[in-house]
Structure formats: C-alpha cells, structure tokens
Amino acid sequence: AVPAPPSCKSDSSGASNSGESSRESSRCSTPGPDADRADRLREKMRRRIESGDPWFSLEFFPPRTSSGAVNLISRFDRMGFGGPLFIDITWHPAGDPGSDKETSSMMIASTAVNYCGLESILHLTCCNQTKENITAHLSKAKRLGLKNIMALRGDPLGDSWEEEEGGFSYATDLVKHIRCEFDDYFDICVAGYPTGHPEADGYHADLKHLKEKVDAGADFVITQLFFRAETFLSFVKDCRAIGITCPILPGVFPIQGYQSLRQLVKLSKLEVPKEIMEVIEPIKDNDAAIRNYGIQQAVEMCKVLLDSGVVPGLHFFTLNREVATIQVLRQLGLWIEDPRRPLPWAISAHPKRKVEDVRPIFWASRPKSYIYRTQDWDEFPNGRWGNSSSPAFGELNDYYLFYLKSKCSKDALLQMWGEELTSEESVFEVFTNYITAQANLSGHKVMCLPWNDDPLAPETNLLKDELEKVNRRGILTINSQPNINGKPSSDPIVGWGPPGGYVFQKAYLEFFTSSENVTALLKVLRKYEPRVNYHIVNVQGKNLTNAHDMQPNAVTWGIFPGREIIQPTVVDPVSFMYWKDEAFALWIEQWAKLYEEESPSRMIIQYIHDNYYLVNLVDNDFPLDNCLWQVIDDMFDLLDAPPEPLQ
Amino acid sequence: AVPAPPSCKSDSSGASNSGESSRESSRCSTPGPDADRADRLREKMRRRIESGDPWFSLEFFPPRTSSGAVNLISRFDRMGFGGPLFIDITWHPAGDPGSDKETSSMMIASTAVNYCGLESILHLTCCNQTKENITAHLSKAKRLGLKNIMALRGDPLGDSWEEEEGGFSYATDLVKHIRCEFDDYFDICVAGYPTGHPEADGYHADLKHLKEKVDAGADFVITQLFFRAETFLSFVKDCRAIGITCPILPGVFPIQGYQSLRQLVKLSKLEVPKEIMEVIEPIKDNDAAIRNYGIQQAVEMCKVLLDSGVVPGLHFFTLNREVATIQVLRQLGLWIEDPRRPLPWAISAHPKRKVEDVRPIFWASRPKSYIYRTQDWDEFPNGRWGNSSSPAFGELNDYYLFYLKSKCSKDALLQMWGEELTSEESVFEVFTNYITAQANLSGHKVMCLPWNDDPLAPETNLLKDELEKVNRRGILTINSQPNINGKPSSDPIVGWGPPGGYVFQKAYLEFFTSSENVTALLKVLRKYEPRVNYHIVNVQGKNLTNAHDMQPNAVTWGIFPGREIIQPTVVDPVSFMYWKDEAFALWIEQWAKLYEEESPSRMIIQYIHDNYYLVNLVDNDFPLDNCLWQVIDDMFDLLDAPPEPLQ
C-alpha cells in the first residue's frame, strides 16, 4: 500500500532575518494548505518572536489634501524599504474616513496594501457609530484586501459621553462585533495605556478593560506613547500578572519639535516627565536641537526596552515624517539599508495577489498601474496570458488617481521637459538628459519621464553610456535591462530572491522611434534571427514581430536551493498590446497636455504619438555579450550609408 | 478602447526539421486554442509537405507471443529514435485484435502511443463485423489515447464473400461509420492499390472506390506495396486526375528474404516483375545477398519516388524487423542518427499528456512505470504534486505487464546478478559491474539492474569513475546526473529542447546504503547546509530530510529563445514517498524472487530491502564543482576514523 506523505520534516524554508512586511520572502510556488494562515500578521509576529528577531512598525495619519496623499504614498514606498513588519493608518471620524476620497483612512490603507505592498492595520473607532455602519466599513476593508484592524473606542463627539443602548460603548464591543461578524478573518489590535486610560477609573480598572478586550478576541496590543522605559515595562508586568499573554508593543514617540510635543501631550492627557521638560524648555526655539535630543532620547529608551527581553517589536508614531524615525531605527540597527528583494518587483500585499509570481516586463517602472489594471483579476496567471480563461486588462483612463500620479507638479514637469519644444530633437534631448541625470539648458535636472516617475534604477545605470548614445539619436528608451548570466541572488544591484541562489536575465530594450528608423531596423533584424526577438507596434496597433503570438519569453529568472525555478518577468505578446495603449497614451496624457492646444510643443508630441513606433527587443543569448547595441548601431549604419547604386 | 490582440505575426516557433512523431518538439508552455488540432497527424503531414520535408513511417504487425510483445516494444523504443512520423499496427481478426491481451493489435498500438511516445495508426477491418463491435473497438481505441485509424475492409472469412445487409461491405462504409459516430476525432487512413485491388472490377473501378473512401472522410492514403516507382507515380497521377487531393503515401517493401517475398506476393496477389525475379532466383539460398539486393532495390526506388516531387513520405512494411528498413532509411538520409530530445525524458503520445512538461527525477530510468502509475490522472501537474487536488499515484503491483517487464530472461538475470549471493558485498559487486560494464566472475556483463533496464546512459557515463568508486563501498547508486551550467541545447550528451537554448542541471545522486552509512552521512551533511538537500528514507517510511516537505527542487531546466523557462525534472518530496515503495519493492520483485525461498541469496536481498535506506542528494550550487562526491568521501572518512577519545 502507498503510505501517506511524510509528516516529519525540518523546515529549512526559513523566515528571513530581514524586514518582513509584505515584502517578506514568502515566495513559494507551492503554497501549502495553510499558507493563508501562515501569512497573517499575528503568525509573522509569532515567528519573529520565536526566532528572537525584533521588528519595528510605523504609524501614519491620513493626509488632509490630495497632494498630501501623493506625498504620503511615496513616503510609504521609501519607508517600506526599511522593512517595517507593518504600518498602521489612524481613523479620523471627522474626515469621512471610510469613504473613497483619496485622503480617507480607508483609501490610504488600501493603497498601502495594494500598491505599496505593505502589511497594514486600519484603525477603526466605534463610538457614536451604528453597528450597520461599522459592519459596512469592515466589509469594505475586507473587500479591499485589508486584513488587520486596530479596534478603538475613539473620542465621543462633543464634551460628554454616555453609553448607548445597543451601540458601542467600549472597544471591547467592537472587538466582539468583529469576531461575531467576520469570525477569524481580521487580525485585531487593541490599545494599551501604560499609565491608564485618562477616562478610566484608575490604572487597575484600565488593565481590567484591556484584559476584556484581549479576551474578546484581540491578537495583540499597541500602547499609547510614554516617556520612560520603566513605565512600559511595569505595565507589561502588570498585564502578564492578570493573564494577558498576547504580544504588547510599545508605542514610541521620538520628540520632533516643541509644538508637536505640546499638542500631543494635550490630546493624550499625558504628562511629560520633568527631566525631559528641563532639557527641552531651554532649547524650545531650536528645532534641530530638539529633534536631535528626541532621537537620542528615543534611542536610549528603545535600547532599554529591547534589552528587557519582553519587547518583541517597536511601534513608532511617525507624525508622517521620515527623518527622526529612520534615524532612531538606524541607530538601533533595525533599519534595513540594503533590502533583499524577494522578486525583481515589489509584491502587493493583497491576499489574492500573494501567489502572483510573474509580471510582464513592460510595467516595470509603472507597477502601480499594472496592479490597478489587474485589480479585478481573481487569479494571477502563472506566466501565461492570452488563454481564453484569462481576464482582460482593465482600461486605464484614470490617470488622475492619486496613487498613479506623478510626484511632480505641472510646473516642475515643464521645467524638466521644456516650456517650449521646437522639434523632435528637443524631445530626444529630454530623454538624453533623463539618462545622464544632467541639467538641461534651463538648469533643471530631468528626474522623471512619463514612463518613469523615478530616476534611473541602479540596474539601468549599468547601461547608461549606451542608453545616452542611442537616445541622442532618437531611440527614445523607456525600459531596459542588461543580460545577467548567473549572479548571486545577494548581488546588491541585480540580486533578488532567497539566499544562496543565482539570478539570470536576457538583455531587454524598449523604445519609441520613428518609422524611418523602424524600416531600417527591420532590415537589420533579419541578420539577428533567431537570436533577437522583437515586437514593433504603432499607435494604430500595426504589429510586426518574429515571436510566437501566444508564447511569453522569460527575461528574468532565478535558481534557488530546494526550489522550483522562479521566472518573475516575461515579455508577453498579449499584454504588450495593452501596454502599448498605455505607453502611447502617456505621451498625450502626461506630456502633450502640459501645453496649450494647437501650440507647437503640443503638436510635436502629438506627431510623435501618431507616427512613432514602440519597439521591444530581447537578446535571447544571455551568456554572450548583449547584441542589442550592435543591432542599433547596424541600423544607424544602414541609415547613414549612401543609397545603393543601381546594378 | 483596448484593441484585440494582434492577428498579424510571423510564426517562428518553427516545425523542426528533425523527426516528428510524437517526439516532435511541440513543447509549448502556452498551448494555443487549437493546439489540439495542430497536433493531429494530418496537420503534421500538412506542415511537413509545406516545408518540403519528407518523412517516413513504419508498419508492424502484432506479435504472437508474450515475449514477442516485450521484444516488439523495445524495437519501438529503438526505431522511435530514428524519427518516424508515425507507426501503424495491423489488425488480425483471427488474433482477438481488440482484446486486452498483450499480443492484441489494440494493446500494442496503445503501448506504442502511451509508453513509447509514438504517433500510431491502428488498423481496423470491418468485414463480417457488426456496427456495435466496430463502435466498441473505436471507443476503446479513443479511450486508450489512439487518434488514427486505418480503415480497411479486410479479408472475408471463408472463401467467398457477399454484401451484408446493414453491415459493412466496403472500407467506405467503415470510413462513413467512423465519421458518423466519432465526428472528426480520428484521422483516417485508407488503402490504395497501385495496380488495382485484386477483387475490384479493374484498375479504374478501384480508383473510383478510393475516391469514394476519400470523399467519405479519409485524410490520406497508404498504398499496397509495389515494385516499380513508375507503378506508384502513374497511380498518383490517375488519383489526382479524378480529384483525389489528399496525401498518397507509397508502401515500400524492402525484400528481406526469398520466402517472405513469396508469401507476401501470394497474400497480396501481386506479381513480382521479371527483372527482380531474375536477380533473386539465382541467389535464393543466400539470405544476406537477397537482403542486400532488397536494400539496394528499395533505396533506388525510393530515390526515384522522392525525386518525383509527388511523394511527401515513405511508408515501410518492416515485417517487424529492423535492419533492412533502417539501412534503406540511412542510405536515403531520412534516419535521424542523433535525435534531438524535446525534453530530457520521452514524451508520451497520449493526447492528454501533451501538456506534460515536468516529472520527478526518480522514474528517469523507469519512464513506462511512471506513465503507468499516472495513467489515470486527468491533468498533469506543472511541477507541483502534493496539493490536495492532485490525484495519488496508482499502485504498482503489476510487474508482470509486458511493457514494464525486463527485456532479459530469468536465466540471463541470474547470470548477470549471480546464481548465488554470499554477502552484501556480492551485491555491491553487481552494482559495480553494471557501472563499469565489465564482465563478472562468471564472464557475464551486467547489462541491467532492477532499477535500470538499459546500460548506463551516456550522461551517467560522465560520472562513471566516481560511481564505480562509491558502489564498490556499498553506495548502491540507482540514479544520478552531473551538474551542468549552461551547455547548448544541441549538446549531444546533455542537450534537449529547441535549438539555440541552454540547459542546466543540479548534480543528483540516489542510492541505497546501510543504516551505519546513513548515520555517518547525516553527521557529514550538517556541514553542507543549505548547499545540499537530502531525503533519506527506509522501507518503513522513516523519513529524514532538510527540504521543505511540499516544495519540489528543480534539478533540470532549460532556457530557450522566445520561450518561458522549462523545468522538466524535479526532486519532489511528495512523489519520492511513492517512488520509495517502488524502489524497495524492486529488490524483492525483480531480484530476490529469482532465488528459492529461504535460500541464502534471497535472504541477503531481503536483508538489504529491510535494512538499507534510500538516499537522494541534490547539490544546489550548480555553477560550482559537484560536491556530492566530497560528501560521500567525508562520510567514509568519518567511518574510517578511529573513535574519538573521551575528553
């Protein structure tokens, strides 16, 4: 008889030491039956506690303005690299927090999860809310892929507050409601008050409330801020004494300024210890001095907390600022300077995208757009598009969405891309200046292009000289990668994936160019069959290719100990036709529209949009030197050659 | 709006020049919507005709005895390498041709398709058959994965023959019946008679019958044998003149002996041309001379046929012999001497296995057993076993099945493996002699082992010296592969897959060894973490591993132009537990049972079966030198070392 598969094993898949968050290296081509459970925040905490690997987390509040939202999202991207286990977004009842507005708590948390790939906790307050309202918020959060809730009572509207019949009087009620309505779906966090809740009947009554919240189903506790390590440590001791066994995370507040400290203290009804006030008062007009002191004070307190052995992770109230928190984390050695990438692209934290392990290369610089256009997919194709069961890409008419917006203002864009364009060549110059990162004639560095919102990636920088050369001559590159023949997965520039592996790439080049160039290019490409695969398409969809019309070409792959091959990036012929629409539309939406209608500048961009081709080239022979530059050279040689004499 | 994917393309997936049959390089990770249709025999013919690439095919008759069946199957394996487009199996109404007997036409054709990976045509005769019978045969053929039928009338039982009311009078009726009952499922072949059917009312009446058969739905024609090229060529001309447009394939009969020629001529009522009889009669007692003449005559005739431009492929009546046909094909340049392997293992020709592109490495030397044990699977996992939706492996108690049987007789096995075993060491010697291909003490070469029915593969031969060394000391290897870091896919020894690619391997070693060795090995392996993954298991299923219990380890993969990565071979922890049962059982079923019960020889094998462990090792660091030999050396060093003194 055939026995059941073995149950005995020693797991060597190993939780990595580096930052988890959803950037965690959980890539596994064979999700086990309980992959869902293992991926929960409380399970991640459990694993980190077991391996004695302290983490940090970051708290943000929702922005007030639309441009604030754009800024906050890029802050998420930057701070995500440092490796927070999670972030959390506060809930402001007065700010329509559950709405679809780009400044709502709900939308910010959703963006953090879906577009920034960050494990996130959404705060939720229940006071003065109907059960229906709360359930609607929770349902929406679940629908958006949020998996964690910080259950709070919140402040009552008006001055006084009374228990409501059948409503929510305490956070405990909210915890019970979540467990009752959503079973075990959410991980639930509750607030702890190391010095007692200001409205509770004393410290011990408050401890009892905390016990009730945990007993009702909370998974862990984050505390209100405090100023002395011993405050927190004796609080934890008291919690343990009455049987609270879940993780209790200290809320850390690096003092960043005199005013913000006073405001916070007023809101939270805390008292600042004398020894801190004595230092701060004399320097209250010197922001830098206060910030430096705040960093130093936080670092010292955190060291005591970590040394105590009872603090598994530190929670930072960032006030939506970066510098102080990052400084503290750097000094504690918790900030990850050189994050390992589990895949060449950042993984979304939406639960249904957990198994996603391949994307078309085209959106490499526009991952949020790719996520947006595939958000309605129920399954993520395993490197295979174009079969009838795959859903289509969503349309992209929503360039206004804050998480897809350029970080730059219209004025900044005009300075970079030219207040006035005089010819196609002035467009070539913009591209060239972007590649070289040099200032243009009006003294502005070109920091982005419609297809690349960030400066050149370190990897692309390897190709800088060649890219500059071809852009100058009208090969307007928007995406490229060098060939890589088995570099260690730990390589700081091109590495990704688990340790001990090897990564590979085929050289890739994608550019817009004129139809004259394409005519010459097609002649030249005949010499490079079958080494080079190409797709050449214009805005009308005229498509020239030597590739199979359904078969993706893997251009990035990795080999790892004890694993199947991972091939996260492909040139996929089917999705290229969707990308082509987006790539051409960006000329108009992001660039031409900066100028007046009928203006010469706008007409130049429109001309390029209407007449240029989008070309992608893959050099299949990855162990040899990249031949794509030779292809372009040959094309220019052909164009430069005198016309052939008649025989 | 998003346009439909492009319809314009130039297909560069390219039908290969080399032998098609089901060994064709149709590996494609993205089967198009009409992959089914493109894979049909008639489509393969169409592509070969279009590219002017002539093919050959081979006709066999079912064997009379069980050992004849075993021999025929290994002939299929050998002749399959030469690259026939298809083979066909004749139908002998007297021999219970549709039964499950191992000698039936049905079972032989099924084995050719399923276990030898050969595109096959099953003959079927209808005369004296009920419609129900015929439908039952066809349904069974379809169920077994057969896709092509040669529709024949067959010879009536007894001397005279009358049309039957409502029955089948002509092959045309059978063609119509197949199309009526099975729509377009089968590709249908019919017989053509270049000199007219012996029973037809003359040549032209017979041509009309052929036209009727084609009009009724036949896809192509194979002719009866003939002796002069012009006979066939004028027949084709006449067929075309009356509107028969499908492929017409000449049936070629290399004369192999005087008696067989006379018999065939009698059966087929053909006349042998005078010029041939004049050569043959004088040498009729010299078999070799007749065979040589037959080869020469066939080659010359085939050259005329191919040069005519109207012959797309040649069909050979092999009489179940190899030499003459292969000689003719070699002289014509049609025999593939160095077949390209589309994958490292031979692909089954069963339609539902067409998409199969990964197998566990364990069955590398027992592919027919793997196919047998997975024959009931509806889907083939993409490198993933062990999820709940995967079906289990079938049990293997059917060692008697002719297509799983050793080609060697019991006597031959005893000569190779020892009439009498005296110790475990005499077993070590058998393994060592198999590796070195040297004669044992009684003068017999060990050509097979229970786990390997063939001599060492050329690839394994690369490891010969190391294998010999370790087998001598009781590391009884049954499977291994060297590490390969990017050799061209055309490499004659380790290459596979489409041209222009690169293949890779992780070093693999699998062996039985004693529990003493395993104890030392486990100590040594600690030094090789995480470079080496291991699975160590005994017959009871005690399982020691440092690998993830669900995650396969890819050990063979290839990178090809314009394609996704292909990873055809994995070390899969789940299926290893099924393989382990088979691997241990082979000790008893194939070896121990050669000896009397209670005999010392049998008890030695039984002891090994009961006490040894099955070990597999993977060196994940494929770009470095294979470290597995060092692991084994370290193990022996540890065993040889004096016991450590107490501190």
Short mmCIF file of N, CA and C in Angstrom, two decimals, chain B residues 423-534:
data_model
loop_
_atom_site.label_atom_id
_atom_site.label_comp_id
_atom_site.label_asym_id
_atom_site.label_seq_id
_atom_site.Cartn_x
_atom_site.Cartn_y
_atom_site.Cartn_z
N SER B 423 27.10 -12.57 0.23
CA SER B 423 27.17 -11.50 1.22
C SER B 423 26.65 -10.21 0.59
N GLU B 424 26.48 -9.18 1.42
CA GLU B 424 26.12 -7.88 0.87
C GLU B 424 27.15 -7.43 -0.16
N GLU B 425 28.42 -7.77 0.09
CA GLU B 425 29.47 -7.34 -0.82
C GLU B 425 29.26 -7.90 -2.23
N SER B 426 28.69 -9.11 -2.32
CA SER B 426 28.48 -9.63 -3.68
C SER B 426 27.40 -8.81 -4.40
N VAL B 427 26.54 -8.17 -3.63
CA VAL B 427 25.58 -7.25 -4.25
C VAL B 427 26.29 -5.98 -4.70
N PHE B 428 27.20 -5.48 -3.84
CA PHE B 428 27.99 -4.29 -4.22
C PHE B 428 28.68 -4.54 -5.57
N GLU B 429 29.17 -5.78 -5.73
CA GLU B 429 29.91 -6.12 -6.94
C GLU B 429 29.02 -6.07 -8.18
N VAL B 430 27.78 -6.53 -8.01
CA VAL B 430 26.86 -6.48 -9.15
C VAL B 430 26.66 -5.03 -9.59
N PHE B 431 26.42 -4.15 -8.63
CA PHE B 431 26.25 -2.72 -8.96
C PHE B 431 27.50 -2.18 -9.64
N THR B 432 28.67 -2.55 -9.09
CA THR B 432 29.92 -2.02 -9.64
C THR B 432 30.12 -2.51 -11.07
N ASN B 433 29.82 -3.79 -11.29
CA ASN B 433 29.98 -4.32 -12.65
C ASN B 433 29.01 -3.68 -13.63
N TYR B 434 27.84 -3.32 -13.14
CA TYR B 434 26.89 -2.62 -14.02
C TYR B 434 27.49 -1.28 -14.44
N ILE B 435 28.07 -0.57 -13.46
CA ILE B 435 28.66 0.75 -13.75
C ILE B 435 29.82 0.63 -14.74
N THR B 436 30.70 -0.35 -14.49
CA THR B 436 31.90 -0.44 -15.31
C THR B 436 31.65 -1.17 -16.62
N ALA B 437 30.49 -1.81 -16.74
CA ALA B 437 30.17 -2.59 -17.94
C ALA B 437 31.23 -3.66 -18.20
N GLN B 438 31.79 -4.20 -17.10
CA GLN B 438 32.76 -5.28 -17.25
C GLN B 438 32.13 -6.61 -16.88
N ALA B 439 32.71 -7.66 -17.40
CA ALA B 439 32.17 -8.99 -17.12
C ALA B 439 32.38 -9.34 -15.65
N ASN B 440 31.43 -10.08 -15.08
CA ASN B 440 31.61 -10.55 -13.71
C ASN B 440 32.45 -11.83 -13.70
N LEU B 441 32.59 -12.41 -12.54
CA LEU B 441 33.49 -13.56 -12.41
C LEU B 441 33.08 -14.72 -13.31
N SER B 442 31.78 -14.85 -13.55
CA SER B 442 31.35 -15.94 -14.42
C SER B 442 31.32 -15.51 -15.88
N GLY B 443 31.90 -14.35 -16.17
CA GLY B 443 32.08 -13.95 -17.56
C GLY B 443 30.90 -13.24 -18.20
N HIS B 444 29.93 -12.81 -17.39
CA HIS B 444 28.76 -12.15 -17.97
C HIS B 444 28.77 -10.65 -17.63
N LYS B 445 28.51 -9.86 -18.64
CA LYS B 445 28.39 -8.42 -18.39
C LYS B 445 27.05 -8.12 -17.73
N VAL B 446 27.07 -7.24 -16.77
CA VAL B 446 25.81 -6.82 -16.13
C VAL B 446 25.22 -5.67 -16.95
N MET B 447 24.18 -5.99 -17.71
CA MET B 447 23.61 -5.01 -18.66
C MET B 447 22.43 -4.25 -18.07
N CYS B 448 21.92 -4.73 -16.96
CA CYS B 448 20.77 -4.04 -16.38
C CYS B 448 20.73 -4.30 -14.88
N LEU B 449 19.96 -3.49 -14.18
CA LEU B 449 19.67 -3.69 -12.76
C LEU B 449 18.16 -3.58 -12.61
N PRO B 450 17.63 -4.01 -11.50
CA PRO B 450 16.17 -3.91 -11.36
C PRO B 450 15.65 -2.49 -11.60
N TRP B 451 16.48 -1.48 -11.34
CA TRP B 451 16.05 -0.09 -11.45
C TRP B 451 16.42 0.52 -12.80
N ASN B 452 17.21 -0.21 -13.57
CA ASN B 452 17.69 0.31 -14.85
C ASN B 452 17.71 -0.83 -15.84
N ASP B 453 16.78 -0.83 -16.79
CA ASP B 453 16.71 -1.96 -17.71
C ASP B 453 17.70 -1.82 -18.86
N ASP B 454 18.36 -0.66 -18.94
CA ASP B 454 19.31 -0.42 -20.02
C ASP B 454 20.70 -0.12 -19.45
N PRO B 455 21.73 -0.28 -20.27
CA PRO B 455 23.07 0.09 -19.80
C PRO B 455 23.11 1.58 -19.45
N LEU B 456 24.17 1.94 -18.76
CA LEU B 456 24.35 3.32 -18.32
C LEU B 456 24.11 4.32 -19.45
N ALA B 457 23.31 5.36 -19.20
CA ALA B 457 23.09 6.40 -20.19
C ALA B 457 24.39 7.16 -20.41
N PRO B 458 24.57 7.74 -21.63
CA PRO B 458 25.81 8.46 -21.93
C PRO B 458 26.07 9.55 -20.89
N GLU B 459 24.99 10.17 -20.41
CA GLU B 459 25.16 11.23 -19.43
C GLU B 459 25.72 10.68 -18.12
N THR B 460 25.15 9.56 -17.68
CA THR B 460 25.61 8.96 -16.43
C THR B 460 27.06 8.50 -16.57
N ASN B 461 27.40 8.11 -17.80
CA ASN B 461 28.75 7.67 -18.07
C ASN B 461 29.80 8.73 -17.72
N LEU B 462 29.39 10.00 -17.76
CA LEU B 462 30.31 11.07 -17.38
C LEU B 462 30.77 10.91 -15.93
N LEU B 463 29.94 10.23 -15.13
CA LEU B 463 30.24 10.09 -13.70
C LEU B 463 30.81 8.72 -13.37
N LYS B 464 31.12 7.94 -14.43
CA LYS B 464 31.44 6.53 -14.27
C LYS B 464 32.50 6.25 -13.19
N ASP B 465 33.60 6.98 -13.23
CA ASP B 465 34.69 6.69 -12.30
C ASP B 465 34.27 6.88 -10.85
N GLU B 466 33.58 7.99 -10.61
CA GLU B 466 33.15 8.25 -9.24
C GLU B 466 32.10 7.22 -8.82
N LEU B 467 31.21 6.88 -9.72
CA LEU B 467 30.17 5.91 -9.40
C LEU B 467 30.78 4.55 -9.05
N GLU B 468 31.76 4.15 -9.85
CA GLU B 468 32.41 2.87 -9.58
C GLU B 468 33.00 2.84 -8.18
N LYS B 469 33.68 3.93 -7.86
CA LYS B 469 34.36 4.01 -6.56
C LYS B 469 33.38 3.87 -5.40
N VAL B 470 32.26 4.55 -5.47
CA VAL B 470 31.35 4.52 -4.33
C VAL B 470 30.52 3.24 -4.28
N ASN B 471 30.18 2.69 -5.45
CA ASN B 471 29.43 1.42 -5.45
C ASN B 471 30.25 0.29 -4.82
N ARG B 472 31.55 0.30 -5.10
CA ARG B 472 32.42 -0.71 -4.51
C ARG B 472 32.31 -0.73 -2.98
N ARG B 473 32.01 0.43 -2.41
CA ARG B 473 31.96 0.52 -0.96
C ARG B 473 30.53 0.54 -0.42
N GLY B 474 29.59 0.15 -1.26
CA GLY B 474 28.24 -0.03 -0.73
C GLY B 474 27.33 1.18 -0.83
N ILE B 475 27.72 2.14 -1.66
CA ILE B 475 26.78 3.21 -2.02
C ILE B 475 26.16 2.75 -3.34
N LEU B 476 25.00 2.10 -3.22
CA LEU B 476 24.45 1.38 -4.37
C LEU B 476 23.60 2.33 -5.19
N THR B 477 24.24 2.97 -6.18
CA THR B 477 23.58 4.06 -6.91
C THR B 477 22.57 3.52 -7.91
N ILE B 478 21.41 4.17 -7.95
CA ILE B 478 20.40 3.78 -8.94
C ILE B 478 19.99 4.94 -9.84
N ASN B 479 20.49 6.14 -9.58
CA ASN B 479 20.12 7.28 -10.41
C ASN B 479 21.10 8.40 -10.11
N SER B 480 21.52 9.12 -11.13
CA SER B 480 22.45 10.23 -10.89
C SER B 480 22.49 11.12 -12.13
N GLN B 481 22.85 12.35 -11.91
CA GLN B 481 23.15 13.23 -13.05
C GLN B 481 24.21 14.23 -12.64
N PRO B 482 25.06 14.62 -13.60
CA PRO B 482 26.09 15.61 -13.29
C PRO B 482 25.48 17.01 -13.23
N ASN B 483 26.19 17.94 -12.62
CA ASN B 483 25.75 19.33 -12.72
C ASN B 483 26.17 19.89 -14.08
N ILE B 484 25.31 20.75 -14.62
CA ILE B 484 25.55 21.35 -15.93
C ILE B 484 25.23 22.83 -15.78
N ASN B 485 26.17 23.67 -16.19
CA ASN B 485 25.96 25.11 -16.05
C ASN B 485 25.89 25.76 -17.42
N GLY B 486 24.74 25.59 -18.09
CA GLY B 486 24.55 26.29 -19.35
C GLY B 486 25.26 25.70 -20.54
N LYS B 487 25.01 24.42 -20.84
CA LYS B 487 25.52 23.87 -22.10
C LYS B 487 24.49 24.13 -23.20
N PRO B 488 24.95 24.24 -24.45
CA PRO B 488 24.00 24.46 -25.54
C PRO B 488 22.95 23.35 -25.60
N SER B 489 21.74 23.70 -25.99
CA SER B 489 20.68 22.69 -26.05
C SER B 489 20.98 21.65 -27.11
N SER B 490 21.94 21.92 -27.98
CA SER B 490 22.31 20.94 -29.01
C SER B 490 23.39 19.98 -28.53
N ASP B 491 23.84 20.10 -27.29
CA ASP B 491 24.89 19.21 -26.79
C ASP B 491 24.47 17.74 -26.98
N PRO B 492 25.37 16.93 -27.59
CA PRO B 492 24.94 15.55 -27.91
C PRO B 492 24.65 14.69 -26.68
N ILE B 493 25.23 15.03 -25.55
CA ILE B 493 25.02 14.18 -24.37
C ILE B 493 23.94 14.74 -23.44
N VAL B 494 24.04 15.98 -23.08
CA VAL B 494 23.08 16.50 -22.10
C VAL B 494 22.06 17.46 -22.70
N GLY B 495 22.16 17.73 -24.02
CA GLY B 495 21.25 18.71 -24.63
C GLY B 495 19.83 18.18 -24.79
N TRP B 496 18.90 19.08 -24.83
CA TRP B 496 17.50 18.77 -25.12
C TRP B 496 16.81 20.09 -25.44
N GLY B 497 15.61 19.99 -26.02
CA GLY B 497 14.82 21.20 -26.27
C GLY B 497 15.17 21.86 -27.58
N PRO B 498 14.45 22.96 -27.89
CA PRO B 498 14.63 23.64 -29.17
C PRO B 498 16.05 24.18 -29.35
N PRO B 499 16.43 24.41 -30.61
CA PRO B 499 17.79 24.91 -30.86
C PRO B 499 18.00 26.31 -30.30
N GLY B 500 19.26 26.64 -30.07
CA GLY B 500 19.60 27.99 -29.63
C GLY B 500 19.43 28.21 -28.14
N GLY B 501 19.12 27.15 -27.40
CA GLY B 501 18.91 27.31 -25.96
C GLY B 501 20.09 26.85 -25.13
N TYR B 502 19.90 26.90 -23.83
CA TYR B 502 20.93 26.46 -22.90
C TYR B 502 20.28 25.57 -21.85
N VAL B 503 20.97 24.50 -21.49
CA VAL B 503 20.42 23.60 -20.48
C VAL B 503 21.29 23.60 -19.23
N PHE B 504 20.63 23.33 -18.12
CA PHE B 504 21.27 23.39 -16.81
C PHE B 504 20.82 22.19 -15.98
N GLN B 505 21.66 21.78 -15.06
CA GLN B 505 21.29 20.72 -14.13
C GLN B 505 21.95 20.95 -12.78
N LYS B 506 21.26 20.53 -11.73
CA LYS B 506 21.91 20.39 -10.43
C LYS B 506 22.37 18.93 -10.31
N ALA B 507 23.52 18.72 -9.72
CA ALA B 507 24.01 17.36 -9.55
C ALA B 507 23.06 16.59 -8.65
N TYR B 508 22.82 15.33 -9.02
CA TYR B 508 21.87 14.49 -8.29
C TYR B 508 22.49 13.12 -8.09
N LEU B 509 22.24 12.53 -6.94
CA LEU B 509 22.74 11.19 -6.67
C LEU B 509 21.70 10.48 -5.81
N GLU B 510 21.34 9.25 -6.22
CA GLU B 510 20.35 8.49 -5.48
C GLU B 510 20.89 7.08 -5.28
N PHE B 511 20.82 6.59 -4.07
CA PHE B 511 21.42 5.28 -3.80
C PHE B 511 20.79 4.63 -2.58
N PHE B 512 20.95 3.31 -2.53
CA PHE B 512 20.66 2.56 -1.32
C PHE B 512 21.94 2.44 -0.52
N THR B 513 21.82 2.50 0.80
CA THR B 513 23.01 2.23 1.60
C THR B 513 22.60 1.82 3.01
N SER B 514 23.55 1.27 3.74
CA SER B 514 23.26 0.69 5.05
C SER B 514 22.95 1.77 6.08
N SER B 515 22.34 1.37 7.17
CA SER B 515 21.98 2.36 8.19
C SER B 515 23.23 2.89 8.89
N GLU B 516 24.31 2.10 8.96
CA GLU B 516 25.56 2.61 9.52
C GLU B 516 26.07 3.78 8.67
N ASN B 517 26.04 3.57 7.36
CA ASN B 517 26.46 4.66 6.48
C ASN B 517 25.58 5.89 6.65
N VAL B 518 24.28 5.66 6.78
CA VAL B 518 23.36 6.79 6.90
C VAL B 518 23.64 7.60 8.16
N THR B 519 23.96 6.92 9.25
CA THR B 519 24.28 7.62 10.50
C THR B 519 25.47 8.57 10.30
N ALA B 520 26.49 8.06 9.64
CA ALA B 520 27.66 8.92 9.37
C ALA B 520 27.31 10.01 8.38
N LEU B 521 26.54 9.65 7.36
CA LEU B 521 26.17 10.62 6.33
C LEU B 521 25.43 11.81 6.93
N LEU B 522 24.51 11.54 7.84
CA LEU B 522 23.74 12.61 8.44
C LEU B 522 24.64 13.59 9.19
N LYS B 523 25.65 13.05 9.85
CA LYS B 523 26.60 13.95 10.54
C LYS B 523 27.32 14.83 9.54
N VAL B 524 27.77 14.19 8.46
CA VAL B 524 28.53 14.92 7.45
C VAL B 524 27.67 15.99 6.78
N LEU B 525 26.41 15.67 6.54
CA LEU B 525 25.54 16.58 5.78
C LEU B 525 25.34 17.92 6.49
N ARG B 526 25.49 17.91 7.82
CA ARG B 526 25.34 19.18 8.54
C ARG B 526 26.29 20.25 8.01
N LYS B 527 27.48 19.78 7.57
CA LYS B 527 28.47 20.73 7.04
C LYS B 527 28.06 21.30 5.69
N TYR B 528 27.12 20.65 5.04
CA TYR B 528 26.78 21.06 3.67
C TYR B 528 25.43 21.77 3.60
N GLU B 529 24.97 22.31 4.73
CA GLU B 529 23.73 23.09 4.74
C GLU B 529 24.02 24.50 4.26
N PRO B 530 23.18 25.16 3.49
CA PRO B 530 21.99 24.63 2.81
C PRO B 530 22.32 24.18 1.38
N ARG B 531 23.63 23.97 1.13
CA ARG B 531 24.02 23.66 -0.26
C ARG B 531 23.42 22.34 -0.74
N VAL B 532 23.40 21.34 0.14
CA VAL B 532 22.91 20.03 -0.27
C VAL B 532 21.54 19.75 0.36
N ASN B 533 20.58 19.41 -0.47
CA ASN B 533 19.29 18.92 0.05
C ASN B 533 19.28 17.40 0.01
N TYR B 534 18.71 16.82 1.06
CA TYR B 534 18.66 15.35 1.09
C TYR B 534 17.30 14.86 1.53
#
